[in-house]
Coordinates of C-alpha atoms in Angstrom, one line a residue:
M10 CA 0.3 -0.3 0.0
G11 CA 1.4 3.5 -0.7
I12 CA 1.5 6.2 1.6
D13 CA 1.8 10.2 0.4
G14 CA 4.7 12.9 1.8
N15 CA 2.0 14.5 4.0
T16 CA 1.2 11.5 6.1
I17 CA 4.7 10.6 6.0
L18 CA 5.9 14.0 7.7
A19 CA 1.9 14.0 9.6
Q20 CA 3.8 10.8 11.7
S21 CA 7.3 11.8 11.9
L22 CA 6.7 14.6 13.5
K23 CA 4.0 12.9 15.6
K24 CA 6.6 10.2 16.2
Q25 CA 8.6 12.7 17.1
G26 CA 6.6 13.5 20.2
V27 CA 5.6 16.9 18.4
E28 CA 2.1 18.6 19.8
Y29 CA 1.4 21.4 18.1
V30 CA 1.5 24.1 14.8
F31 CA 0.8 26.8 14.0
G32 CA 0.6 28.4 10.2
I33 CA -0.9 29.6 7.8
V34 CA -2.4 27.3 4.1
G35 CA -2.1 28.1 0.9
I36 CA -0.5 26.0 -1.9
P37 CA 1.2 23.7 -1.9
V38 CA 0.2 22.5 2.6
I39 CA -3.5 22.5 2.2
E40 CA -3.6 18.7 2.4
T41 CA -0.3 19.4 5.2
A42 CA -2.6 20.4 8.2
L43 CA -5.2 18.7 6.6
A44 CA -2.3 14.7 7.0
F45 CA -1.4 17.2 10.7
Q46 CA -4.6 17.3 12.5
L47 CA -5.7 13.4 11.3
A48 CA -2.4 12.6 12.5
G49 CA -2.8 13.7 15.9
L50 CA -1.4 16.7 15.7
K51 CA -3.1 20.4 17.2
Y52 CA -3.4 22.8 13.4
V53 CA -4.1 27.1 15.4
G54 CA -4.3 28.5 11.6
M55 CA -2.9 32.0 12.5
R56 CA -3.2 35.8 10.0
N57 CA 0.2 35.9 10.0
E58 CA 3.6 34.0 9.4
Q59 CA 6.4 35.6 11.9
A60 CA 3.4 35.7 13.8
A61 CA 2.8 31.7 13.6
C62 CA 6.7 32.0 13.6
Y63 CA 6.7 33.2 17.3
A64 CA 3.6 31.1 18.6
A65 CA 6.2 27.8 17.6
Q66 CA 9.5 28.8 19.0
A67 CA 6.9 30.1 22.7
V68 CA 5.0 26.8 22.5
G69 CA 9.2 25.3 22.3
Y70 CA 10.3 26.8 25.3
L71 CA 7.1 25.8 27.0
T72 CA 6.6 22.7 26.7
G73 CA 10.5 21.9 26.1
K74 CA 9.8 20.2 22.6
P75 CA 10.0 21.9 19.6
G76 CA 6.7 23.8 17.8
V77 CA 6.1 23.7 14.3
C78 CA 5.7 26.5 12.0
L79 CA 3.8 25.4 8.4
A80 CA 4.2 27.9 6.1
V81 CA 3.5 28.4 2.3
S82 CA 6.3 28.3 0.0
G83 CA 8.6 31.5 -0.7
P84 CA 6.9 34.4 1.1
G85 CA 4.9 32.6 3.7
L86 CA 8.4 31.1 3.9
L87 CA 10.5 33.9 3.9
H88 CA 7.7 36.2 6.3
C89 CA 9.2 33.1 8.7
I90 CA 12.6 34.4 8.3
G91 CA 12.4 37.8 11.5
G92 CA 10.8 34.6 13.7
M93 CA 13.6 32.5 12.8
A94 CA 15.9 34.8 13.8
N95 CA 14.5 35.4 16.6
A96 CA 14.1 32.2 18.2
Q97 CA 17.9 31.2 17.1
V98 CA 19.2 34.7 18.9
N99 CA 16.4 33.5 21.8
C100 CA 18.0 29.7 22.5
W101 CA 14.4 28.6 21.5
P102 CA 12.9 25.4 19.8
L103 CA 11.8 25.8 16.8
I104 CA 10.1 23.9 13.7
V105 CA 10.0 25.3 10.6
I106 CA 8.2 23.4 7.5
A107 CA 7.3 25.3 3.9
G108 CA 6.5 24.1 0.7
S109 CA 7.7 24.8 -1.9
C110 CA 7.9 25.0 -6.0
P111 CA 7.1 21.6 -7.8
Q112 CA 11.3 19.7 -8.4
D113 CA 10.1 19.7 -12.3
H114 CA 9.2 23.6 -12.0
E115 CA 11.7 25.1 -10.4
G116 CA 14.9 26.7 -12.8
I117 CA 11.9 27.7 -15.0
G118 CA 9.8 30.3 -13.1
G119 CA 8.0 28.3 -11.0
F120 CA 5.4 29.5 -8.1
Q121 CA 6.5 31.4 -5.7
E122 CA 10.0 29.8 -6.8
W123 CA 12.8 30.6 -4.2
P124 CA 16.0 29.2 -3.3
Q125 CA 14.3 28.7 0.2
V126 CA 17.1 26.5 1.5
E127 CA 19.9 28.8 1.0
S128 CA 17.7 31.5 2.6
S129 CA 17.0 30.1 5.4
R130 CA 20.4 28.7 6.6
L131 CA 21.8 31.7 8.4
Y132 CA 18.4 31.5 10.7
C133 CA 19.1 27.8 11.9
K134 CA 20.9 24.9 13.2
Y135 CA 19.6 22.5 10.0
A136 CA 18.2 23.1 7.1
V137 CA 16.6 20.5 4.6
R138 CA 15.2 18.8 1.8
P139 CA 14.3 15.6 2.1
P140 CA 15.5 13.5 -1.2
S141 CA 13.1 11.2 -1.5
P142 CA 9.7 10.6 0.7
R143 CA 11.9 7.5 1.6
L144 CA 13.4 10.0 4.0
I145 CA 11.4 11.9 5.6
P146 CA 11.2 10.3 8.9
L147 CA 15.3 10.4 8.8
H148 CA 14.9 14.0 8.7
V149 CA 12.4 15.2 11.1
E150 CA 14.0 13.1 13.9
K151 CA 17.0 14.9 13.2
A152 CA 14.9 18.4 13.0
V153 CA 13.5 17.2 16.3
R154 CA 17.1 16.8 17.8
L155 CA 18.7 19.0 16.8
A156 CA 16.1 21.9 17.6
S157 CA 16.5 20.4 21.0
S158 CA 19.7 19.4 22.1
G159 CA 22.4 21.3 23.5
R160 CA 21.5 25.1 23.9
P161 CA 18.3 25.4 21.4
G162 CA 17.3 26.6 18.0
V163 CA 16.1 26.4 14.7
A164 CA 15.5 23.6 11.7
Y165 CA 14.0 23.9 9.2
I166 CA 12.2 21.6 6.3
D167 CA 12.2 22.1 2.8
M168 CA 9.3 20.1 1.7
P169 CA 8.2 20.4 -2.5
G170 CA 4.5 19.6 -3.4
T171 CA 5.8 16.7 -5.8
L172 CA 8.0 15.7 -2.2
L173 CA 4.4 16.4 -0.4
M174 CA 2.1 14.3 -3.4
A175 CA 5.4 11.8 -4.2
E176 CA 4.4 8.6 -3.5
A177 CA 6.3 5.8 -1.1
E178 CA 5.0 1.4 -0.7
E179 CA 4.3 2.2 3.1
D180 CA 6.4 -0.8 3.6
Q181 CA 9.5 1.2 2.8
V182 CA 9.1 4.2 5.2
P183 CA 10.3 4.0 8.3
I184 CA 8.2 6.1 10.3
D185 CA 9.5 4.5 13.5
Y186 CA 12.6 5.8 12.1
Y187 CA 15.8 5.3 14.9
N188 CA 14.3 7.9 18.1
A189 CA 17.2 8.5 20.3
D190 CA 16.5 8.6 24.2
P191 CA 16.2 11.7 25.2
V192 CA 19.4 13.9 25.1
R193 CA 21.2 12.9 29.6
L194 CA 21.8 16.5 31.2
A195 CA 25.8 17.3 30.5
H196 CA 27.2 17.2 33.9
P197 CA 30.2 20.0 35.1
D198 CA 33.3 18.6 35.1
P199 CA 33.9 18.5 39.2
A200 CA 36.8 20.4 39.4
L201 CA 35.1 23.4 38.2
V202 CA 32.0 23.0 40.5
E203 CA 35.2 23.1 43.0
Q204 CA 36.7 25.7 41.5
A205 CA 33.6 28.4 41.5
A206 CA 32.3 26.7 45.5
S207 CA 36.5 27.8 46.0
V208 CA 36.0 31.4 44.4
L209 CA 32.3 32.0 45.6
A210 CA 33.4 31.4 49.6
K211 CA 35.6 34.2 48.5
A212 CA 33.3 37.1 48.1
E213 CA 32.8 39.5 49.6
R214 CA 29.5 41.1 48.1
P215 CA 28.3 37.8 46.1
L216 CA 25.6 38.0 43.2
I217 CA 23.9 35.3 41.4
I218 CA 22.2 36.6 37.6
V219 CA 19.6 33.6 36.6
G220 CA 19.0 33.9 32.8
K221 CA 15.6 32.3 30.6
G222 CA 18.4 29.6 29.9
A223 CA 17.5 28.4 34.0
A224 CA 14.2 28.4 33.1
Y225 CA 14.9 26.4 29.8
G226 CA 16.5 24.2 31.6
R227 CA 13.9 23.3 34.2
A228 CA 15.9 24.4 37.3
E229 CA 14.7 26.5 39.8
D230 CA 14.9 23.8 42.3
A231 CA 18.1 23.6 42.1
I232 CA 18.7 26.9 41.7
C233 CA 16.4 28.9 44.8
R234 CA 18.0 25.6 47.3
L235 CA 21.5 27.1 45.8
V236 CA 19.8 30.6 47.4
N237 CA 17.6 30.0 50.0
N238 CA 20.9 27.8 51.2
T239 CA 24.0 30.7 50.6
K240 CA 21.8 33.9 51.7
I241 CA 23.0 35.3 47.8
P242 CA 21.5 38.2 46.1
V243 CA 19.5 37.1 43.0
L244 CA 19.2 39.5 39.8
P245 CA 17.1 38.1 37.2
T246 CA 17.3 39.0 33.5
P247 CA 13.7 39.8 32.1
M248 CA 12.9 35.8 31.2
G249 CA 15.1 34.5 34.1
K250 CA 12.2 36.2 36.2
G251 CA 10.2 33.5 38.1
V252 CA 12.9 31.1 38.2
V253 CA 13.5 32.4 41.9
P254 CA 10.1 34.0 43.1
D255 CA 10.3 38.4 42.7
E256 CA 8.7 38.6 45.5
S257 CA 11.2 36.2 46.9
E258 CA 13.6 38.0 50.0
F259 CA 17.1 37.3 48.1
C260 CA 15.8 39.0 44.7
V261 CA 16.6 42.4 44.1
S262 CA 16.2 43.6 41.0
T263 CA 15.4 46.7 42.1
A264 CA 17.8 47.5 43.1
R265 CA 19.9 46.5 39.7
T266 CA 22.0 48.6 39.3
Q267 CA 23.7 48.5 42.4
A268 CA 24.1 45.1 42.7
L269 CA 25.8 45.1 38.9
L270 CA 28.2 47.6 40.3
K271 CA 29.5 46.5 43.4
A272 CA 28.9 42.5 42.9
D273 CA 33.0 41.7 43.7
V274 CA 32.1 37.3 42.1
I275 CA 29.4 37.3 40.0
L276 CA 27.3 33.6 39.2
L277 CA 26.2 33.4 36.0
L278 CA 23.9 30.4 35.1
G279 CA 22.0 30.4 31.9
A280 CA 22.3 34.1 30.8
R281 CA 24.3 35.1 28.6
L282 CA 26.7 38.8 28.5
N283 CA 25.5 40.5 26.1
W284 CA 23.7 43.7 26.1
M285 CA 21.3 43.0 27.8
L286 CA 24.4 42.4 31.0
H287 CA 26.0 45.1 29.4
F288 CA 28.9 43.0 28.0
G289 CA 30.3 42.3 32.0
Q290 CA 32.7 45.6 31.9
T291 CA 32.9 49.0 32.7
P292 CA 31.0 51.3 33.6
R293 CA 27.7 49.3 34.2
F294 CA 30.7 46.7 36.9
A295 CA 33.1 46.9 38.5
P296 CA 36.6 46.4 36.7
D297 CA 37.1 43.5 39.1
V298 CA 34.5 41.6 38.7
K299 CA 35.6 37.7 38.9
V300 CA 32.7 36.1 36.7
I301 CA 32.0 32.0 37.8
Q302 CA 29.7 31.7 33.8
V303 CA 27.9 28.3 33.3
D304 CA 26.4 27.2 30.2
I305 CA 25.5 24.7 27.6
S306 CA 27.2 26.2 24.5
P307 CA 31.2 26.3 25.6
E308 CA 31.2 29.2 22.7
E309 CA 29.8 31.3 25.2
F310 CA 32.6 32.2 26.9
H311 CA 35.0 34.6 27.4
N312 CA 33.1 37.2 24.8
S313 CA 32.9 40.2 26.2
I314 CA 35.0 39.9 29.3
K315 CA 37.5 36.3 30.4
S316 CA 35.9 34.3 33.2
E317 CA 37.2 33.6 36.2
V318 CA 35.7 30.0 35.2
A319 CA 33.8 28.7 32.8
V320 CA 31.8 25.4 32.9
H321 CA 30.5 23.6 30.6
S322 CA 27.5 22.1 31.9
D323 CA 23.2 22.5 32.5
I324 CA 22.5 24.5 35.2
K325 CA 20.5 22.0 37.2
P326 CA 23.3 19.7 37.3
F327 CA 25.5 22.4 38.2
T328 CA 23.5 23.9 40.4
E329 CA 22.6 20.9 42.9
A330 CA 26.8 20.1 42.5
L331 CA 27.4 23.3 43.8
I332 CA 25.7 22.9 46.7
Q333 CA 26.9 20.2 47.9
K334 CA 30.4 21.4 47.5
L335 CA 29.1 24.5 49.2
A336 CA 28.0 23.1 52.5
E337 CA 31.2 21.8 52.5
K338 CA 32.8 24.4 53.5
Q339 CA 29.7 26.0 55.0
V340 CA 28.8 29.4 52.6
A341 CA 26.2 31.4 53.6
L342 CA 25.3 35.2 54.6
Q343 CA 23.9 36.3 56.9
T344 CA 21.2 38.9 55.7
N345 CA 20.4 41.2 57.8
S346 CA 24.0 42.6 59.1
N347 CA 26.3 41.8 56.0
D348 CA 27.2 45.1 54.9
W349 CA 26.5 43.7 51.5
W350 CA 22.9 43.4 52.4
Q351 CA 23.1 46.7 53.9
A352 CA 23.9 48.4 51.4
L353 CA 21.6 46.3 48.4
K354 CA 18.6 46.7 51.3
Q355 CA 18.7 50.7 51.6
K356 CA 19.1 50.9 47.6
Q357 CA 15.8 48.5 46.9
K358 CA 14.0 50.4 49.9
A359 CA 15.4 54.6 47.8
N360 CA 13.9 53.2 44.3
T361 CA 11.1 51.3 46.1
E362 CA 10.5 54.8 47.4
F363 CA 10.6 56.4 43.5
V364 CA 8.6 54.0 42.5
L365 CA 5.5 54.0 45.5
A366 CA 5.0 58.1 45.0
Q367 CA 4.5 57.1 41.1
S368 CA 1.8 53.9 41.3
N369 CA 0.3 56.0 44.0
D370 CA -0.3 58.7 41.8
K371 CA -4.0 58.4 39.9
S372 CA -3.7 61.8 38.6
V373 CA -4.8 61.5 34.4
P374 CA -3.7 60.7 32.3
L375 CA -2.3 58.1 34.2
N376 CA 1.4 57.9 33.8
Y377 CA 2.5 53.7 33.4
Y378 CA 3.5 53.2 36.8
A379 CA -0.3 54.0 38.6
V380 CA -1.8 51.6 35.6
F381 CA 1.2 48.2 36.2
K382 CA 0.3 48.7 39.9
A383 CA -4.0 48.8 38.9
V384 CA -3.0 45.0 36.5
Q385 CA -1.3 43.9 38.6
A386 CA -3.6 44.3 42.0
N387 CA -6.7 42.3 40.2
I388 CA -5.2 39.7 38.3
P389 CA -4.5 36.6 39.3
K390 CA -1.0 35.8 41.0
D391 CA 0.6 33.2 38.9
S392 CA -0.6 34.6 36.0
I393 CA 1.6 34.1 32.3
I394 CA 3.0 37.5 31.2
V395 CA 3.1 38.5 27.6
S396 CA 4.4 42.1 26.9
E397 CA 6.2 44.0 25.0
G398 CA 6.8 48.1 23.7
A399 CA 9.5 50.1 24.8
N400 CA 8.7 51.5 27.9
T401 CA 5.8 49.2 28.0
M402 CA 7.9 46.5 28.4
D403 CA 11.1 47.7 30.5
I404 CA 8.6 49.7 33.1
G405 CA 5.9 46.6 33.2
R406 CA 9.6 44.8 34.3
G407 CA 9.5 45.5 37.3
L408 CA 6.0 45.9 38.4
L409 CA 4.0 43.1 37.2
L410 CA 5.5 39.7 38.7
N411 CA 6.1 36.4 38.1
N412 CA 7.1 33.9 40.9
K413 CA 6.4 30.7 38.2
P414 CA 9.8 30.3 36.0
R415 CA 8.3 30.3 32.7
H416 CA 6.2 33.2 33.6
R417 CA 7.7 36.2 31.6
L418 CA 7.4 36.3 27.6
D419 CA 8.7 39.5 26.4
A420 CA 10.9 40.8 22.9
G421 CA 13.9 38.6 24.8
T422 CA 17.6 39.2 23.2
F423 CA 17.2 40.3 19.4
G424 CA 14.4 43.0 21.3
T425 CA 11.8 41.8 18.2
M426 CA 8.5 43.6 18.3
G427 CA 4.8 41.6 17.6
V428 CA 6.3 39.3 19.3
G429 CA 2.7 39.9 21.7
P430 CA 0.1 38.6 20.1
G431 CA 1.2 35.3 18.9
F432 CA 3.5 34.9 22.1
A433 CA 0.2 35.2 23.9
I434 CA -1.4 32.3 21.3
A435 CA 0.7 29.5 22.2
A436 CA 0.6 30.2 26.4
A437 CA -2.9 30.2 25.5
M438 CA -2.8 26.8 23.7
W439 CA -0.1 25.6 27.6
C440 CA -2.9 27.1 29.8
R441 CA -6.0 25.0 28.1
D442 CA -3.8 21.4 28.1
Y443 CA -1.5 21.5 30.9
A444 CA -2.7 24.2 33.2
P445 CA -6.9 25.9 32.5
E446 CA -6.3 27.1 36.3
K447 CA -3.2 30.1 34.6
R448 CA -5.1 33.4 32.1
V449 CA -2.3 35.0 29.3
I450 CA -2.1 38.5 30.0
C451 CA -0.4 40.2 26.6
V452 CA 0.7 43.5 28.5
E453 CA 1.3 45.0 24.9
G454 CA 2.0 49.2 23.4
D455 CA -0.2 50.9 21.2
S456 CA 2.9 50.1 18.9
A457 CA 4.1 47.1 19.6
F458 CA 0.2 45.9 19.2
G459 CA 0.4 47.1 16.1
F460 CA 2.6 44.2 14.3
S461 CA -0.3 41.3 14.9
G462 CA -2.5 42.7 16.0
M463 CA -4.9 41.0 13.9
E464 CA -3.4 37.9 15.5
I465 CA -6.6 38.8 17.9
E466 CA -9.5 37.0 15.6
T467 CA -7.6 33.6 16.0
M468 CA -7.8 34.3 19.4
F469 CA -11.6 34.3 19.2
R470 CA -12.2 31.4 16.5
Y471 CA -10.3 29.0 19.4
K472 CA -11.8 30.4 21.8
L473 CA -8.2 31.7 23.7
P474 CA -9.3 34.1 26.9
V475 CA -5.9 35.3 26.2
I476 CA -6.6 39.8 28.2
I477 CA -5.1 42.0 26.1
V478 CA -3.8 45.3 28.3
I479 CA -3.1 48.5 26.3
V480 CA -0.8 50.7 26.6
N481 CA -1.8 53.4 24.5
N482 CA 0.4 56.9 24.6
N483 CA 0.0 57.7 21.4
G484 CA 3.5 56.6 20.2
I485 CA 6.5 55.0 19.7
Y486 CA 9.0 55.4 23.0
S487 CA 6.7 58.3 23.6
G488 CA 3.9 60.3 21.4
F489 CA 1.6 64.0 21.7
N490 CA -2.0 64.9 22.7
K491 CA -4.4 66.4 20.7
E492 CA -3.6 69.5 21.1
V493 CA 0.4 69.5 20.2
M494 CA -0.4 67.0 16.9
Q495 CA -2.8 69.3 14.9
D496 CA -0.1 71.9 15.5
L497 CA 2.5 70.3 14.5
Q498 CA 1.0 68.8 11.8
S499 CA -0.9 72.3 10.4
G500 CA 2.7 73.5 9.5
G501 CA 2.8 71.8 5.7
D502 CA 2.9 68.9 4.5
V503 CA 2.9 66.4 7.0
T504 CA 5.4 63.9 5.9
Q505 CA 8.1 66.7 6.9
C506 CA 6.3 68.2 10.6
T507 CA 5.0 65.0 11.9
P508 CA 6.7 63.9 13.9
P509 CA 8.7 60.0 13.6
T510 CA 7.3 58.2 16.7
A511 CA 4.4 59.3 16.3
L512 CA 1.8 57.9 15.9
S513 CA -1.9 58.7 15.7
V514 CA -4.0 60.6 18.6
E515 CA -5.8 58.1 21.2
V516 CA -6.4 55.4 19.3
R517 CA -9.7 52.9 20.0
Y518 CA -8.4 49.9 19.4
E519 CA -11.3 48.1 22.5
K520 CA -13.3 49.5 19.4
M521 CA -11.0 45.9 17.2
M522 CA -13.9 44.1 19.0
E523 CA -17.2 45.1 18.2
I524 CA -15.9 42.8 14.6
F525 CA -16.4 39.9 16.3
G526 CA -19.9 41.1 18.1
E527 CA -18.2 41.5 21.5
S528 CA -17.2 45.3 23.1
G529 CA -14.1 45.9 24.7
H530 CA -12.8 48.6 26.8
L531 CA -11.7 51.6 27.5
C532 CA -9.6 52.9 30.7
R533 CA -8.2 56.6 31.6
T534 CA -8.6 55.8 35.7
V535 CA -7.4 53.5 38.6
E536 CA -11.2 52.7 39.5
E537 CA -11.3 51.3 35.2
I538 CA -8.7 49.7 35.3
E539 CA -10.1 47.6 37.5
A540 CA -13.1 47.2 36.7
A541 CA -12.1 46.0 33.4
V542 CA -9.6 43.7 34.3
K543 CA -11.8 42.7 36.6
K544 CA -14.8 42.2 34.0
A545 CA -12.3 40.3 31.6
L546 CA -11.7 37.7 34.1
S547 CA -14.6 36.5 34.6
V548 CA -14.3 35.7 30.0
T549 CA -13.0 32.6 29.6
D550 CA -14.1 31.7 26.0
K551 CA -12.6 34.2 24.7
P552 CA -10.0 36.7 24.5
S553 CA -10.5 40.4 26.0
I554 CA -9.6 43.6 24.7
I555 CA -8.2 46.4 27.6
N556 CA -6.8 50.3 25.7
I557 CA -5.5 52.3 28.5
L558 CA -5.3 55.6 27.4
I559 CA -1.8 57.2 29.7
D560 CA 0.4 60.5 29.4
P561 CA 2.2 60.6 25.7
Q562 CA 5.2 62.3 27.5
S563 CA 5.5 59.7 30.3
N564 CA 8.4 57.9 30.9
R565 CA 11.1 55.5 32.9
K566 CA 12.6 56.8 36.7
P567 CA 15.6 58.4 35.4
Q568 CA 18.5 56.3 35.1
T569 CA 22.5 56.5 36.7
F570 CA 24.0 54.8 33.6
S571 CA 22.3 54.9 29.6
W572 CA 19.6 51.7 29.7
L573 CA 22.3 50.4 26.6
T574 CA 25.9 50.3 27.1
E575 CA 27.0 52.9 25.0
S576 CA 30.7 52.2 22.1
K577 CA 33.1 52.4 23.2
L578 CA 34.9 52.9 19.4

């Protein structure tokens, strides 16, 4: 009996444990999506390939198993490139599968013909076109394994229309192709654990920095034990939030600048010394700081500074080994009397007082801090927070708390805008299947929402109760009120006098709900925000939009240093 390429592909993905597919169908992958559903894969049809790609990688991060993005040929695959780059830089597992021009049309101007495998190589760990239907299972297994193993990333599988329709004898197709046991965690060199423990034991001002690699590595229990045992202050990167609860007494996010600047030893767990951590360089770090760098990818070692100790290991086994070694050395700090802790607590107190003053200011138009305080006070404690935008994401990071790992999804290392709705759809699908009690709160700047806002239709179609909160300041970074915009645009050619950061004033994004016969929420006051969030939480089978109009000139707290470390060239 014959079996076609679509069926072989679908059954191979199912055999490898893939669960979710996000995509947009068209020639030649309509039958492919139907075959996926027939094989038991969960297919979510999106409105834009970029958003589908964002959703697939987010579900990969949440589950540890690659999500699949399915796209049509040519432009469909090219629309995925931004998402592929984001997953590769973010180190999230993703498989992109695109249909392509029939092989007998190549070179003569076939429909949507494009060199897709070659175009994908820059954004992938693995890019392939299976040479025959019989070999599809081999390449699916390899794509899943490479996307998941070591430092996670992207695999691309190219499926020409002729390959999807081609048939092979079922008994000659190895659907049960070599399916390796899960890759075992990499354990650290005991000598390096000893060395790391010795460096920490001598530290006067130690600091633990936790990155999303620790979250992806499911190392939260071990890291929390390490912190509780040693009393060492912890600073999370944005998506490292929740590995140690934000509300932990050992989390020093509110004294971030002080912690980085004064630490003499830093234990870096699953984070990279890139722009998000100012490259580990002065003036944001002490010139003589000693860094203990733990990473699954040895290529990451010594990139921007020379680490004191560089340990190639998964985060969990390293942390467990370090706990044992530090216990032998009896390393612990006295939380209440240690000078290092006292300095951090003073800075935390000063910064918290500023934030409290701002968040208690309910005057209209509202500022960011008052908005986030109202949202945080009214959402469930362990909600998954999706966030993107400039000030919206940065200020919200400190006020919207995460006490569980993998509960914050944002623009990430690549700083990609437009990820929010796709991430939220993935998170809501995951919640439906694995944590139905949780809610997904998607907090968007008005500029960021504009990238992928039509995915609201996808949320309605799949009955996903995502709460979209749009913090609307009429612009990119900052905007202008109605009177100022009218004055600015009265001077002649609007392309010459409209500020590049300006967006339209007080756009009624919540009215998008009316397309679906529903009503959104427009908020100008704290009381209106509170009522809107409570109403949105009562809805469990459709999304909600809460459009909050704020002061267009509202900004973040003045910084001691520029948020982005300047080039020294």
